[in-house]
Amino acid sequence: MAEALLRDETMTGREITSWVLPDLPDRITARELIRLRVRAEVARFNATRDEMFHGLVQPSGATETPQGFRMPGSARIDGEAQAYAACRAFDRNAFIMLAGGRQVEDLDDPIDLRNGGAVAFIRLIPLVGG
């Protein structure tokens, strides 16, 4: 079993946040890693019931703020729906993943987590009018 250091970064490579996702297989697809990451984020949020969700993609009904996604009332997030939305966002180039010194191009690309695999997630900002 392996673990992955997951890092959210800016386009310039500045770390926004990072955490370790433990108990992963040595090799995992990008799709599996995204789904596990998002389910862990949702589980943390649903357990704490904070009003701000700090996750990879915006949940349905949430408002984006500089501090994260503000959830209405005491809303819970559906982990499966959020994982599906994250995979769709990857396919639409809403964020990129970097692993092993390369950009992950496809959800079915394997990621090798041996040797302390670190995976960076970089949200892309759409251009105005484009």
XYZ file of C-alpha atoms in Angstrom:
130
model
C 0.000 0.000 0.000
C 1.058 3.548 -0.703
C 0.033 7.045 0.187
C -0.207 10.162 -1.923
C 0.682 13.700 -1.012
C -2.076 15.751 -2.647
C -1.319 19.403 -3.263
C -3.587 22.152 -4.529
C -1.414 24.730 -6.258
C -1.701 28.003 -8.116
C -0.633 28.272 -11.758
C 2.739 29.575 -10.530
C 3.309 26.481 -8.388
C 2.544 28.096 -5.016
C 0.985 25.599 -2.629
C -2.514 26.454 -1.459
C -3.045 23.371 0.681
C -1.768 19.824 0.973
C -2.636 16.620 2.778
C -1.848 12.923 2.661
C -4.315 10.366 1.336
C -3.254 7.025 2.904
C -3.854 3.368 2.082
C -3.780 3.575 -1.703
C -2.565 0.966 -4.160
C 0.951 1.468 -5.564
C -0.546 2.252 -8.979
C -3.881 3.993 -9.439
C -5.666 5.668 -12.333
C -6.278 9.393 -12.327
C -10.020 8.678 -12.203
C -9.678 6.515 -9.082
C -7.445 9.065 -7.359
C -9.803 11.957 -8.123
C -12.789 9.951 -6.871
C -11.003 8.963 -3.644
C -9.793 12.509 -3.058
C -13.248 14.007 -3.564
C -14.992 11.398 -1.415
C -12.517 12.156 1.403
C -13.184 15.914 1.073
C -16.937 15.338 1.178
C -16.700 12.983 4.169
C -14.672 15.609 6.092
C -17.177 18.333 5.220
C -20.247 16.262 6.077
C -18.696 15.237 9.421
C -17.896 18.815 10.480
C -20.906 20.571 8.922
C -18.854 23.709 8.355
C -20.500 26.302 6.091
C -17.427 26.415 3.815
C -16.476 23.481 1.614
C -12.824 23.363 0.611
C -12.733 20.990 -2.308
C -11.638 20.403 -5.852
C -14.925 21.345 -7.548
C -17.947 23.442 -6.634
C -20.867 21.474 -5.205
C -24.352 21.998 -6.571
C -26.051 24.892 -4.781
C -22.794 26.330 -3.407
C -21.491 29.864 -3.952
C -17.803 30.340 -4.764
C -15.911 32.716 -2.467
C -12.183 33.458 -2.059
C -12.227 31.198 1.044
C -13.913 28.216 -0.632
C -17.444 27.195 -1.569
C -20.181 28.502 0.746
C -22.869 25.882 1.255
C -26.491 26.872 1.839
C -27.773 26.222 5.375
C -26.801 22.853 6.774
C -26.607 21.181 3.364
C -24.840 17.863 3.019
C -22.861 16.995 -0.095
C -23.415 13.767 -2.033
C -19.949 12.207 -2.337
C -20.749 10.154 -5.437
C -22.299 13.101 -7.278
C -19.328 15.262 -6.328
C -16.829 12.600 -7.509
C -18.675 12.349 -10.829
C -18.642 16.159 -11.177
C -14.888 16.225 -10.479
C -14.189 13.668 -13.223
C -16.316 15.679 -15.649
C -14.449 18.845 -14.635
C -11.125 17.124 -15.389
C -12.425 16.144 -18.847
C -13.456 19.788 -19.447
C -9.988 21.036 -18.393
C -11.293 22.819 -15.297
C -8.141 21.616 -13.523
C -4.972 19.746 -14.375
C -3.051 17.105 -12.480
C 0.714 16.754 -12.310
C 2.204 13.467 -11.142
C 5.697 12.061 -11.455
C 6.938 15.199 -13.194
C 4.341 15.043 -15.982
C 0.844 16.274 -16.711
C -1.840 13.612 -16.446
C -3.722 13.750 -19.744
C -6.515 11.200 -19.338
C -8.659 9.831 -16.517
C -7.431 6.323 -17.316
C -3.728 7.288 -17.112
C -1.908 5.302 -14.411
C -0.190 7.140 -11.576
C 2.680 5.416 -9.765
C 2.538 6.240 -6.048
C 5.611 4.277 -5.028
C 8.431 6.450 -3.729
C 6.103 8.887 -1.970
C 3.987 9.965 -4.912
C 2.991 13.616 -4.896
C 0.131 14.775 -7.098
C -0.563 18.459 -7.764
C -4.009 19.760 -8.707
C -4.180 23.148 -10.411
C -7.566 24.778 -11.018
C -7.703 26.653 -14.289
C -9.531 29.945 -14.568
C -11.549 30.368 -17.782
C -10.743 33.456 -19.829
C -13.423 36.133 -20.002
C -15.387 35.727 -23.213
C -13.765 32.380 -23.994
